[in-house]
Short mmCIF file of C-alpha atoms in Angstrom, two decimals:
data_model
loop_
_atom_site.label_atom_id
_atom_site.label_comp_id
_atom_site.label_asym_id
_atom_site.label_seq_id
_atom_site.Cartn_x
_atom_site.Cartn_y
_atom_site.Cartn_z
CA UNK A 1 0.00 0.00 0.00
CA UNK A 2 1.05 3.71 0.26
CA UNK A 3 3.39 4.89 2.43
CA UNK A 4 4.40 8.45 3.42
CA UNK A 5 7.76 9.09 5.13
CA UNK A 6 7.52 12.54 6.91
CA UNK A 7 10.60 14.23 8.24
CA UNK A 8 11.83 15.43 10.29
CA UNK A 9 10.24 13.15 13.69
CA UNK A 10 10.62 16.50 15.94
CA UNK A 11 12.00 20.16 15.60
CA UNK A 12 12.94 21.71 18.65
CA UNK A 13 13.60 25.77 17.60
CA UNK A 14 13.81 29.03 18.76
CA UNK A 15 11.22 31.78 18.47
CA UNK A 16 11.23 33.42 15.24
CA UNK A 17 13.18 30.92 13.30
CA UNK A 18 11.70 29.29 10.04
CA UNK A 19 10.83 25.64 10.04
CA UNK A 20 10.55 23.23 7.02
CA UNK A 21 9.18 19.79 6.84
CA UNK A 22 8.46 17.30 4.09
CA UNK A 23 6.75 14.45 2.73
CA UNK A 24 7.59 11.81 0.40
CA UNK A 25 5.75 9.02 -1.00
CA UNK A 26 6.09 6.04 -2.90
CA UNK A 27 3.82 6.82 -5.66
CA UNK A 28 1.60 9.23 -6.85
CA UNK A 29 -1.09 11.35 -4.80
CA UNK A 30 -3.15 13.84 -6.54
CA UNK A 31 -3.77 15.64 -3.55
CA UNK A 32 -1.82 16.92 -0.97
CA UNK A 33 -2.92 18.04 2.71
CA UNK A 34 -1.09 19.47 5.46
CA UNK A 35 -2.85 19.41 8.98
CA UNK A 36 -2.22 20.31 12.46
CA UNK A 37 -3.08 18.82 15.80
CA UNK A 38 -2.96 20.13 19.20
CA UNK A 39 -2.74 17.65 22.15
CA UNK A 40 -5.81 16.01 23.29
CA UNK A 41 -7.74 17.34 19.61
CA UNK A 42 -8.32 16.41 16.13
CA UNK A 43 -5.83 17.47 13.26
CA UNK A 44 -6.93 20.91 11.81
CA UNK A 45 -6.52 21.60 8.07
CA UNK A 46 -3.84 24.02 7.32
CA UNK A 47 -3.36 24.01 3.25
CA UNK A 48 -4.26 21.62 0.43
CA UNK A 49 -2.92 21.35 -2.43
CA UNK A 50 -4.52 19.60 -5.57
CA UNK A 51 -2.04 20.50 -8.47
CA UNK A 52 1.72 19.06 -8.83
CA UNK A 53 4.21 22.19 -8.92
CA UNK A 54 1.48 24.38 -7.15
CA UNK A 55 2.83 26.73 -4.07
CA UNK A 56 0.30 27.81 -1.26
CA UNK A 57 0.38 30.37 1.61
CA UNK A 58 -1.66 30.68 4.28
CA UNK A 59 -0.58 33.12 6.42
CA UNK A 60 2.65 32.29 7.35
CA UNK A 61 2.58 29.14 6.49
CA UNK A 62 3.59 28.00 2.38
CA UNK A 63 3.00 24.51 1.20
CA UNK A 64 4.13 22.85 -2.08
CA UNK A 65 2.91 20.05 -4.32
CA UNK A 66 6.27 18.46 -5.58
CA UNK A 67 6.51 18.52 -9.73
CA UNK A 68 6.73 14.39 -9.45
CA UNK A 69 3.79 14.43 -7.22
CA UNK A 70 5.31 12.07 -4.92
CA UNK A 71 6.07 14.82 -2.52
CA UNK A 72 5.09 18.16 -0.96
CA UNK A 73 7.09 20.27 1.75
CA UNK A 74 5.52 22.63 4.85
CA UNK A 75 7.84 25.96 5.46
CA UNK A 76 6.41 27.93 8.45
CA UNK A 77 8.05 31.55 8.51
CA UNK A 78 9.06 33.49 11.96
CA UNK A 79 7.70 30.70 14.28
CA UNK A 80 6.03 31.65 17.36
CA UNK A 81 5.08 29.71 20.62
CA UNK A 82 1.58 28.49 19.43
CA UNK A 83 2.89 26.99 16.55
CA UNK A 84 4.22 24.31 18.55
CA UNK A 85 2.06 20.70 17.69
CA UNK A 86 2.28 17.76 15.67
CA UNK A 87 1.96 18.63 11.95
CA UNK A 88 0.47 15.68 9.54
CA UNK A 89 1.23 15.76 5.90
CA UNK A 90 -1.18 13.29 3.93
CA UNK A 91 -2.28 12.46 0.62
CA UNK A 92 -4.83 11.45 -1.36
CA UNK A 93 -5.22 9.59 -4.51
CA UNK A 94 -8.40 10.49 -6.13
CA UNK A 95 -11.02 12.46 -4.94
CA UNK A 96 -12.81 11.10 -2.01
CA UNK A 97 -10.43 8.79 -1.37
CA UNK A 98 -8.84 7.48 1.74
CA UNK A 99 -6.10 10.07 2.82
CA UNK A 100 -2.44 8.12 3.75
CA UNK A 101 -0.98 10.21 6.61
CA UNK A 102 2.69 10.82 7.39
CA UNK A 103 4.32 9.87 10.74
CA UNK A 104 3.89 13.50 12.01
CA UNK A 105 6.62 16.26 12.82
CA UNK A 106 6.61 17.50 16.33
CA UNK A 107 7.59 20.94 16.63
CA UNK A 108 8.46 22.81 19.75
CA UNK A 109 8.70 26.61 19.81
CA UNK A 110 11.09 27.73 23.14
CA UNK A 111 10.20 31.56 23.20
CA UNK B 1 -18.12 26.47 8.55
CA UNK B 2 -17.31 22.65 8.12
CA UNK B 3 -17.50 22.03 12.12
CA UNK B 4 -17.46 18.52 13.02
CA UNK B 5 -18.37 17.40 16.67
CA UNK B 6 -17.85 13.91 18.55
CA UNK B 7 -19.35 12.88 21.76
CA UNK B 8 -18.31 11.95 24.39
CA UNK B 9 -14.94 13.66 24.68
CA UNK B 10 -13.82 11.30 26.74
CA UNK B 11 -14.79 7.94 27.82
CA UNK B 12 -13.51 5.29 30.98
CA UNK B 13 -15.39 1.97 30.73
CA UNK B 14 -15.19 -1.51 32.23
CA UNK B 15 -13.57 -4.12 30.03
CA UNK B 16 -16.21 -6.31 28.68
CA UNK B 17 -18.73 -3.54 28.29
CA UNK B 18 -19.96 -1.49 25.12
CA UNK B 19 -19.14 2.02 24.25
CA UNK B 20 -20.61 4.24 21.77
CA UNK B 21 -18.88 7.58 20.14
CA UNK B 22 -21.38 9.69 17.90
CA UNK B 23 -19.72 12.25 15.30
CA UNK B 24 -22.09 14.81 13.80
CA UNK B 25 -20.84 17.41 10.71
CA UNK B 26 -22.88 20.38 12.07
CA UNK B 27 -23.09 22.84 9.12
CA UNK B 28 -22.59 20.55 6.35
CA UNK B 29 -24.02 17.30 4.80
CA UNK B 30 -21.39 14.57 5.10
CA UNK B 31 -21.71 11.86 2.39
CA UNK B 32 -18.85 9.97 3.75
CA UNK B 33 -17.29 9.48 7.00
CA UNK B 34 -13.91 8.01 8.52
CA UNK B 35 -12.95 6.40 11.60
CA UNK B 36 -9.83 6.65 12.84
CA UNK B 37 -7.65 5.45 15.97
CA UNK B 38 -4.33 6.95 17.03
CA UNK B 39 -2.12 5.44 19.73
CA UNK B 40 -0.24 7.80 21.74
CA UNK B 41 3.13 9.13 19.78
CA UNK B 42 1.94 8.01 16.54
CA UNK B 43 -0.49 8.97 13.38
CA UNK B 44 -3.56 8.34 12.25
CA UNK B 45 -4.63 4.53 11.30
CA UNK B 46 -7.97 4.21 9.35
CA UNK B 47 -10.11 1.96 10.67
CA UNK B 48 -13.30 2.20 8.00
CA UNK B 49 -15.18 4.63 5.69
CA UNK B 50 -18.94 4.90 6.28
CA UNK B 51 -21.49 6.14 3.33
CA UNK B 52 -24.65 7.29 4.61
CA UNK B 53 -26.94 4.39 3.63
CA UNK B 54 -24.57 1.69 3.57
CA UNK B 55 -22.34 -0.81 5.27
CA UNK B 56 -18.94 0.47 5.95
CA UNK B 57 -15.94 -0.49 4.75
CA UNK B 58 -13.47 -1.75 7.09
CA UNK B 59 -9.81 -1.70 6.75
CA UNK B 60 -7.52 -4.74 6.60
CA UNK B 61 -7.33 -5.91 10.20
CA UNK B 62 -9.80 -4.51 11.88
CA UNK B 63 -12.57 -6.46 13.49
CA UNK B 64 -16.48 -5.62 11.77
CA UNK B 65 -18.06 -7.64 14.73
CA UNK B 66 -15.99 -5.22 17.14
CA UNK B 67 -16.05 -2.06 15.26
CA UNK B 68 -19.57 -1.65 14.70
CA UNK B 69 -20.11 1.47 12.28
CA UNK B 70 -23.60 3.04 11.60
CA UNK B 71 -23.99 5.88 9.39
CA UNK B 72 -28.06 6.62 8.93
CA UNK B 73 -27.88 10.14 8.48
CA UNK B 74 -26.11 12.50 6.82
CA UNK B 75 -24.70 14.20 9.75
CA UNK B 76 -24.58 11.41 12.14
CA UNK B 77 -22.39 8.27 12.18
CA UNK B 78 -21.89 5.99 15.39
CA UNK B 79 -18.75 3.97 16.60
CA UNK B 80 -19.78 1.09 19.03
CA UNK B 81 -16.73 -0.35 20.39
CA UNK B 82 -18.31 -3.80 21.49
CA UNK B 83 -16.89 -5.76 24.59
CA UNK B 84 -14.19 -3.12 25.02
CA UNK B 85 -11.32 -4.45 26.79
CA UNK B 86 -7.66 -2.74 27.90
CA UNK B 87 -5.75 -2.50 24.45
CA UNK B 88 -8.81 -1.03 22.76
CA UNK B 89 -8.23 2.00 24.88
CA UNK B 90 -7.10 4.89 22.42
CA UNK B 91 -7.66 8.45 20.73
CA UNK B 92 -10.98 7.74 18.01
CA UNK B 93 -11.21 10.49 15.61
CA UNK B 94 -13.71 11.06 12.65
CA UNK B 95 -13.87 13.27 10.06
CA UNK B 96 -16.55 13.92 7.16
CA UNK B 97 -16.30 15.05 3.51
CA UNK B 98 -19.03 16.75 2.02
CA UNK B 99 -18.46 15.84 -1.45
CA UNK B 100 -14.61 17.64 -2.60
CA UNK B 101 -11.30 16.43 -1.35
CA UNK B 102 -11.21 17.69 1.67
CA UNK B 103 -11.82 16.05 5.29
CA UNK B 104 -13.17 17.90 8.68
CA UNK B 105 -11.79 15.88 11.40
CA UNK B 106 -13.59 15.83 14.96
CA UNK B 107 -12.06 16.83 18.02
CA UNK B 108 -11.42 13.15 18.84
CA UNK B 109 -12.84 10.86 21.70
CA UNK B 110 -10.19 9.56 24.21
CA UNK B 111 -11.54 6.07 25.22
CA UNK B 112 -10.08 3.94 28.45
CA UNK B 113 -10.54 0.63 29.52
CA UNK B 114 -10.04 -0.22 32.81
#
């Protein structure tokens, strides 16, 4: 089946720094979703991205859907304390399909 | 908009016992919803996909008779964790889809079995 290899496990950084994380996959998605989760909650969409090569801020936050479409990468600019969570890259194949989740990148934010 | 709710937030039950976890999609009509389970340190595993209407789908290696999945409406689907017992104690999280790519995930149910 699919498999998504997130990295890195954990970040540990300090206040203000930018952060980048990625995803790769064995094969093909045609949809890419980033998502975060708080402790003790469900994951919260952050971005989605549904075309290969396509870049996508939200806020501080810029996602993009690798060319091959067998991966996509999370920057977060200027961190700050309540960006700290577990951030969940996953993909899709088709629309409406099961979404394959990454391992999850835990990020901690010392102010 | 797209709010998804579950209930109860939490959960301790006897081992042995049944448990039920509703999730509702509040503003939105959700023709599919997921079931998922995450252990502590780790992502999400899919158990099943439920269509409003119809049976659900369950993923390899996990139990139908165990996982019981009921999806009548089109904002409700139910999770009956039947004759619970220690190791099924874990973080169960749905989400819905309204029709496009994208999934609303619930705020999760922490279950324990004692």
């Amino acid at each position: 089946g699919q498999q998504l290899n997130q990295s890195p496990q954990s970040m540990f950084i300090q206040e203000g720094e930018d952060v980048s994380m990625n995803c790769t996959s064995s094969s093909i998605f045609n949809t890419w979703l980033w998502y975060k989760q708080d402790p003790g909650e469900g994951p919260v969409l952050l971005i989605a991205l549904y075309k290969a090569g396509e870049l996508t801020s939200n806020g501080r936050l810029t996602a993009q859907f690798g060319i091959t479409r067998k991966d996509s990468f999370l920057n977060i600019s200027a961190s700050i304390p309540s960006d700290v969570g577990i951030y969940f890259c996953a993909g899709q194949e088709t629309s409406g399909s099961r979404l394959t989740f990454g391992e999850g990148t835990q990020l901690t934010v010392n102010p | 908009g797209a709010v998804v709710s579950q209930h109860p937030s939490w959960v301790i039950c006897k081992s042995g016992t049944s448990v039920k976890i509703e999730c509702r999609s509040l503003d939105f009509q959700a023709t599919t919803m997921f079931w998922y389970r995450q252990f502590p340190k780790q992502s999400l595993m899919l158990m099943a996909t439920s269509n409003e209407g119809s049976k659900a789908t369950y993923e390899q290696g996990v139990e139908k008779d165990k996982f019981l999945i009921n999806h009548a409406s089109l904002t409700l689907s139910t999770l009956t964790v039947t004759s619970a017992h220690p190791e099924d104690s874990s973080f169960y999280i749905c989400s819905a889809r309204a029709g496009g790519y994208e999934q609303y995930f619930g705020p999760g149910t922490r279950l324990t079995v004692t």
